[in-house]
Amino acid sequence: MLALLVRRVIGLVLTLLAAAVVVFVVMEVLPGDPAAVMLGVQATPETLAALRTELGLDRPAPVRFATWIIDLLQGDLGISYTYRVPVAGLIAERLTITVPLALLSIALSTAIALPLGILAAARHDRPADAGIMVFSQIGVAVPNFWFALLLVLLFSVTLGWLPSGGFPGWQAGIGAAFAALALPAISLALPQAAILARVTRSAVLDALGEDYVRTARAKGLTRAATLRRHVLRNALIPVVTIMGLQFSFLLAGAIIIENVFYLPGLGRLVFQAIAQRDLIVVRDIVLLLAAMVIFINFAVDVLYTLIDPRLRGQRT
Amino acid sequence: MSRLARAVLLTLLVIWPFAAHAQKDSVTIGQTLEPPTLDPTTGAAQAIREVTYLNIYEGLLRIDRDGKLQPLLAESWTVSPDNLTYTFRLRRGVKFHDGSDFDAADVKFTFERAMAPDSTNAQKWIFAPIARIETPDRYTVVITLKEPTGNFLYGLAWGDAVIFAPETVAENRTKPIGTGPYRFERWVRGDRVELVRNDAYWARIPAISRATFRFISDPQAQVAAIRAGDVDALSNLAAQEAADQLKNDANLKVVVGNTEGETILAINNAKPPFNDVRVRRAIAHAIDRMAVIDGAVSGYGTPIGTHFSPNHPAYVDLTGTYPYDPARARALLAEAGHPNGFNATLRLPPPPYARRSGEIIAAQLAQVGIKVSIEPIEFAQWLDQVFRNKNYDLTIIAHTEPLDIGIYARDDYYFQYRNPAFNALMAKIGTTMDEAERNRLYGEAQRMLTTDAVNVFLFQLPKIGVWNVNLTGMWENWPLPANPIAELSWKR
């Protein structure tokens, strides 16, 4: 376990360094000057030069890269070019929406998908299975933003039950905050649930075909008890793998849903930052996302060893 | 009952009693872009002005909803006979939101800061004519100009010339302090800015006690938000075609107005074959302006024939100069030595009006043999490649600054239009104080641009406002981007 941890930490540092170099170079190569974007078309060259000096953009690229990395190591994420406030604060504000939204979606999709997937496998080739598969086929095919628009039309415009978007902030009360996150979480969760249900179903079906299941049944265990004791645990490995991938996706890939519900999340911040050439915000967020994905992969690996004792020996 | 269902139910119970109160004195305005900061001297972003101008900050003068100059922090002013010395009498008893007094020293400080070499004011031209600023007493400011400047007062009314207090100016990006009828309360970045009424305001205390600006960039989300009542008004719809969906809603009013944004097909006048006026005229004849307006902005743009706003009294309608006539366009191209047309690139920045106009114009130009390849680019790239490096053939963009015809007198501007006669005319307008004469000269300048077919002038960018039928006072046009909350009220 300790060796695994050390290997992981080294891997994390190397991956982050590589990500830092790549994102810095890409943002350097992209045409577009943050100062020009901020000042628009009426600005004089002197004004532009003044702003470039103020932002530190007049220094050579290697110096800026080194300053960025050294500041990062000291825990300083820098100052956003466009907002002119510390990036750490900006990201922290956004995480209070993106992380709960991702957790809510993953919880919701798991709560829907696992029972349906297991049920479909247990009722293999019967009407319940067919029905669940049709549902999941639709869920996979329907784009989540379109589904989100339907939800808004029904629950916000027609019924007026939930807000059509925006986020009141956690200080407005947990009820109001959850009401604001409900529709975005559902729109994100359903397509994920559809995928997860399919994965669960095939994993359970695979496990059901194993020799130990036949043995368990032969020694007199009921179908339900076999499922509970022998099948589920073995079927969980691929399911957890997919959940890990989905959680990474939810953290990084909720840009569209955040736009549809005008939620001030991390995805929208990075989207805006790229368009406005707020280079420092883009770099910091990309690094943060890389770190989070690596961490989730690590968490998934740990989960494997908890689920499957056979993996423990191999990994230490 | 699940946690979610309980949360939803709880919210409904909390919201219900408020929803039942029909008579409200707060307002929520949806707008497409979020301001990057709340200090208009940090950048050109229009969103800063949409939130702060006339709400948080005030200048010596202001523009009213009809585009006319009105006194604001300056009660009155006199201009010396040689048009070089402006004496402003300041209003007394005006306080900044932090409780400090507004006086002549604040004006001097603000303008000198904007003129300074390290200033990042995006509209530095407003202050460029100033030679010196004197404050003979607390409520008098005397500004001496280097030369007579016709538009000096007009510039002072912009959101870039609002007055700050030296003690608080450094904090304005995030905690703006001005003299306006609304105080800044909270900014939830990415979501909204909240303002509250300034009960110590120097003029009439406005009706609306609280205002929220919500930032919604997605067009469909804007439609949903106003239909669900989550916002009371959308100052300018992100997508014009959404207007038709909203017109049928009895609770909403859709108002089509104008901005100061001239949408043009800009031409690189220095680059062959576009340096030949016959080629530029051919392009003008090849474009069916009404088809572009119908396709790009759902028919809501006012056609223009020159780089001037139809809202301005000096506007001359030159839309008939180059009527849509592909045969004439082909003949002009042949005359210029391109009987089989030529290839060109059209670089398009992201706004939908530009991308859609571009598709239509490319098809129209193909009809006369000009084979256009479209290159969609980001705005940052547009600024870099087109605007700064002038590396382009054709591009589409709206020039949103009011009264900006002077850009054609800048030889290094990206159109690369160089006409000494036009530059001389602009210099003359700059020093002409008589308004009628100035307007006549503006007319002459407009005709010169159209005769030279510098660019193809397409349409004035519309402002499609949508608001609750019971809300009165929203600006229908944008002579300057502004949403003055003090002018709003709810019908009883």
PDB file of C-alpha atoms in Angstrom, chain B residues 270-382:
ATOM      1  CA  ALA B 270      -4.363  48.074 -49.083  1.00  0.00           C
ATOM      2  CA  LYS B 271      -4.313  44.510 -50.373  1.00  0.00           C
ATOM      3  CA  PRO B 272      -4.746  43.695 -54.073  1.00  0.00           C
ATOM      4  CA  PRO B 273      -7.240  43.292 -55.620  1.00  0.00           C
ATOM      5  CA  PHE B 274      -9.172  45.213 -52.945  1.00  0.00           C
ATOM      6  CA  ASN B 275      -7.025  48.324 -53.419  1.00  0.00           C
ATOM      7  CA  ASP B 276      -9.008  48.905 -56.624  1.00  0.00           C
ATOM      8  CA  VAL B 277     -12.161  50.905 -55.870  1.00  0.00           C
ATOM      9  CA  ARG B 278     -13.952  49.129 -58.748  1.00  0.00           C
ATOM     10  CA  VAL B 279     -13.453  45.802 -57.002  1.00  0.00           C
ATOM     11  CA  ARG B 280     -14.836  47.216 -53.750  1.00  0.00           C
ATOM     12  CA  ARG B 281     -17.830  48.685 -55.569  1.00  0.00           C
ATOM     13  CA  ALA B 282     -18.376  45.345 -57.287  1.00  0.00           C
ATOM     14  CA  ILE B 283     -18.507  43.666 -53.890  1.00  0.00           C
ATOM     15  CA  ALA B 284     -21.015  46.279 -52.714  1.00  0.00           C
ATOM     16  CA  HIS B 285     -23.237  45.640 -55.736  1.00  0.00           C
ATOM     17  CA  ALA B 286     -22.960  41.870 -55.262  1.00  0.00           C
ATOM     18  CA  ILE B 287     -24.419  41.927 -51.750  1.00  0.00           C
ATOM     19  CA  ASP B 288     -28.138  41.871 -51.132  1.00  0.00           C
ATOM     20  CA  ARG B 289     -28.276  43.713 -47.817  1.00  0.00           C
ATOM     21  CA  MET B 290     -31.891  42.789 -47.018  1.00  0.00           C
ATOM     22  CA  ALA B 291     -31.187  39.091 -47.520  1.00  0.00           C
ATOM     23  CA  VAL B 292     -28.260  39.393 -45.086  1.00  0.00           C
ATOM     24  CA  ILE B 293     -30.447  41.158 -42.511  1.00  0.00           C
ATOM     25  CA  ASP B 294     -33.214  38.568 -42.858  1.00  0.00           C
ATOM     26  CA  GLY B 295     -30.830  35.653 -42.552  1.00  0.00           C
ATOM     27  CA  ALA B 296     -28.424  36.953 -39.934  1.00  0.00           C
ATOM     28  CA  VAL B 297     -30.593  38.912 -37.501  1.00  0.00           C
ATOM     29  CA  SER B 298     -34.108  37.688 -38.379  1.00  0.00           C
ATOM     30  CA  GLY B 299     -34.857  40.923 -40.221  1.00  0.00           C
ATOM     31  CA  TYR B 300     -34.363  43.149 -37.171  1.00  0.00           C
ATOM     32  CA  GLY B 301     -31.418  45.287 -38.312  1.00  0.00           C
ATOM     33  CA  THR B 302     -31.790  48.754 -39.844  1.00  0.00           C
ATOM     34  CA  PRO B 303     -29.938  48.859 -43.180  1.00  0.00           C
ATOM     35  CA  ILE B 304     -27.102  51.397 -43.412  1.00  0.00           C
ATOM     36  CA  GLY B 305     -25.182  52.708 -46.421  1.00  0.00           C
ATOM     37  CA  THR B 306     -22.277  54.283 -44.586  1.00  0.00           C
ATOM     38  CA  HIS B 307     -20.459  54.146 -41.262  1.00  0.00           C
ATOM     39  CA  PHE B 308     -22.903  56.238 -39.257  1.00  0.00           C
ATOM     40  CA  SER B 309     -25.752  55.583 -36.873  1.00  0.00           C
ATOM     41  CA  PRO B 310     -29.294  56.220 -38.185  1.00  0.00           C
ATOM     42  CA  ASN B 311     -30.079  57.530 -34.669  1.00  0.00           C
ATOM     43  CA  HIS B 312     -27.826  60.544 -35.197  1.00  0.00           C
ATOM     44  CA  PRO B 313     -29.302  63.768 -36.669  1.00  0.00           C
ATOM     45  CA  ALA B 314     -26.383  63.998 -39.123  1.00  0.00           C
ATOM     46  CA  TYR B 315     -27.142  60.573 -40.630  1.00  0.00           C
ATOM     47  CA  VAL B 316     -27.434  60.444 -44.425  1.00  0.00           C
ATOM     48  CA  ASP B 317     -29.275  57.511 -45.985  1.00  0.00           C
ATOM     49  CA  LEU B 318     -26.882  56.155 -48.596  1.00  0.00           C
ATOM     50  CA  THR B 319     -28.291  52.614 -48.763  1.00  0.00           C
ATOM     51  CA  GLY B 320     -29.299  53.197 -52.408  1.00  0.00           C
ATOM     52  CA  THR B 321     -25.769  53.996 -53.634  1.00  0.00           C
ATOM     53  CA  TYR B 322     -24.872  50.435 -54.607  1.00  0.00           C
ATOM     54  CA  PRO B 323     -28.138  48.598 -55.267  1.00  0.00           C
ATOM     55  CA  TYR B 324     -28.033  44.787 -55.385  1.00  0.00           C
ATOM     56  CA  ASP B 325     -27.041  44.125 -59.002  1.00  0.00           C
ATOM     57  CA  PRO B 326     -24.890  41.030 -59.713  1.00  0.00           C
ATOM     58  CA  ALA B 327     -24.635  41.918 -63.429  1.00  0.00           C
ATOM     59  CA  ARG B 328     -23.225  45.337 -62.608  1.00  0.00           C
ATOM     60  CA  ALA B 329     -20.866  43.710 -60.100  1.00  0.00           C
ATOM     61  CA  ARG B 330     -19.566  41.297 -62.748  1.00  0.00           C
ATOM     62  CA  ALA B 331     -19.098  44.162 -65.212  1.00  0.00           C
ATOM     63  CA  LEU B 332     -17.101  46.151 -62.628  1.00  0.00           C
ATOM     64  CA  LEU B 333     -14.938  43.118 -61.877  1.00  0.00           C
ATOM     65  CA  ALA B 334     -14.256  42.617 -65.600  1.00  0.00           C
ATOM     66  CA  GLU B 335     -13.379  46.290 -65.919  1.00  0.00           C
ATOM     67  CA  ALA B 336     -10.913  45.896 -63.053  1.00  0.00           C
ATOM     68  CA  GLY B 337      -9.283  42.967 -64.817  1.00  0.00           C
ATOM     69  CA  HIS B 338     -11.003  40.082 -63.008  1.00  0.00           C
ATOM     70  CA  PRO B 339     -13.549  38.774 -65.545  1.00  0.00           C
ATOM     71  CA  ASN B 340     -13.490  35.369 -63.850  1.00  0.00           C
ATOM     72  CA  GLY B 341     -13.491  36.715 -60.333  1.00  0.00           C
ATOM     73  CA  PHE B 342     -10.855  35.734 -57.751  1.00  0.00           C
ATOM     74  CA  ASN B 343     -10.360  33.893 -54.480  1.00  0.00           C
ATOM     75  CA  ALA B 344     -10.611  35.569 -51.105  1.00  0.00           C
ATOM     76  CA  THR B 345     -10.820  34.634 -47.423  1.00  0.00           C
ATOM     77  CA  LEU B 346     -13.474  35.865 -45.021  1.00  0.00           C
ATOM     78  CA  ARG B 347     -12.465  35.746 -41.355  1.00  0.00           C
ATOM     79  CA  LEU B 348     -15.426  35.582 -39.001  1.00  0.00           C
ATOM     80  CA  PRO B 349     -15.360  36.330 -35.250  1.00  0.00           C
ATOM     81  CA  PRO B 350     -17.757  34.342 -32.993  1.00  0.00           C
ATOM     82  CA  PRO B 351     -20.885  36.539 -32.650  1.00  0.00           C
ATOM     83  CA  PRO B 352     -23.826  34.873 -34.426  1.00  0.00           C
ATOM     84  CA  TYR B 353     -24.540  37.984 -36.520  1.00  0.00           C
ATOM     85  CA  ALA B 354     -21.011  37.755 -37.991  1.00  0.00           C
ATOM     86  CA  ARG B 355     -21.015  34.005 -38.610  1.00  0.00           C
ATOM     87  CA  ARG B 356     -24.443  34.024 -40.257  1.00  0.00           C
ATOM     88  CA  SER B 357     -23.874  37.170 -42.317  1.00  0.00           C
ATOM     89  CA  GLY B 358     -20.638  35.555 -43.477  1.00  0.00           C
ATOM     90  CA  GLU B 359     -22.355  32.440 -44.829  1.00  0.00           C
ATOM     91  CA  ILE B 360     -24.882  34.501 -46.770  1.00  0.00           C
ATOM     92  CA  ILE B 361     -22.330  36.967 -48.127  1.00  0.00           C
ATOM     93  CA  ALA B 362     -20.015  34.152 -49.231  1.00  0.00           C
ATOM     94  CA  ALA B 363     -22.896  32.677 -51.233  1.00  0.00           C
ATOM     95  CA  GLN B 364     -23.761  36.053 -52.754  1.00  0.00           C
ATOM     96  CA  LEU B 365     -20.159  36.791 -53.718  1.00  0.00           C
ATOM     97  CA  ALA B 366     -19.908  33.354 -55.351  1.00  0.00           C
ATOM     98  CA  GLN B 367     -22.690  34.471 -57.703  1.00  0.00           C
ATOM     99  CA  VAL B 368     -20.379  37.101 -59.212  1.00  0.00           C
ATOM    100  CA  GLY B 369     -17.320  34.860 -59.314  1.00  0.00           C
ATOM    101  CA  ILE B 370     -15.620  35.785 -56.039  1.00  0.00           C
ATOM    102  CA  LYS B 371     -14.855  32.466 -54.375  1.00  0.00           C
ATOM    103  CA  VAL B 372     -14.774  33.112 -50.661  1.00  0.00           C
ATOM    104  CA  SER B 373     -13.386  30.658 -48.144  1.00  0.00           C
ATOM    105  CA  ILE B 374     -14.734  31.188 -44.657  1.00  0.00           C
ATOM    106  CA  GLU B 375     -12.434  31.044 -41.626  1.00  0.00           C
ATOM    107  CA  PRO B 376     -14.230  31.115 -38.275  1.00  0.00           C
ATOM    108  CA  ILE B 377     -11.902  32.516 -35.601  1.00  0.00           C
ATOM    109  CA  GLU B 378     -12.106  33.455 -31.936  1.00  0.00           C
ATOM    110  CA  PHE B 379     -12.318  37.077 -30.901  1.00  0.00           C
ATOM    111  CA  ALA B 380      -8.800  37.042 -29.439  1.00  0.00           C
ATOM    112  CA  GLN B 381      -7.506  35.751 -32.766  1.00  0.00           C
ATOM    113  CA  TRP B 382      -9.526  38.365 -34.627  1.00  0.00           C
TER     114      TRP B 382
END
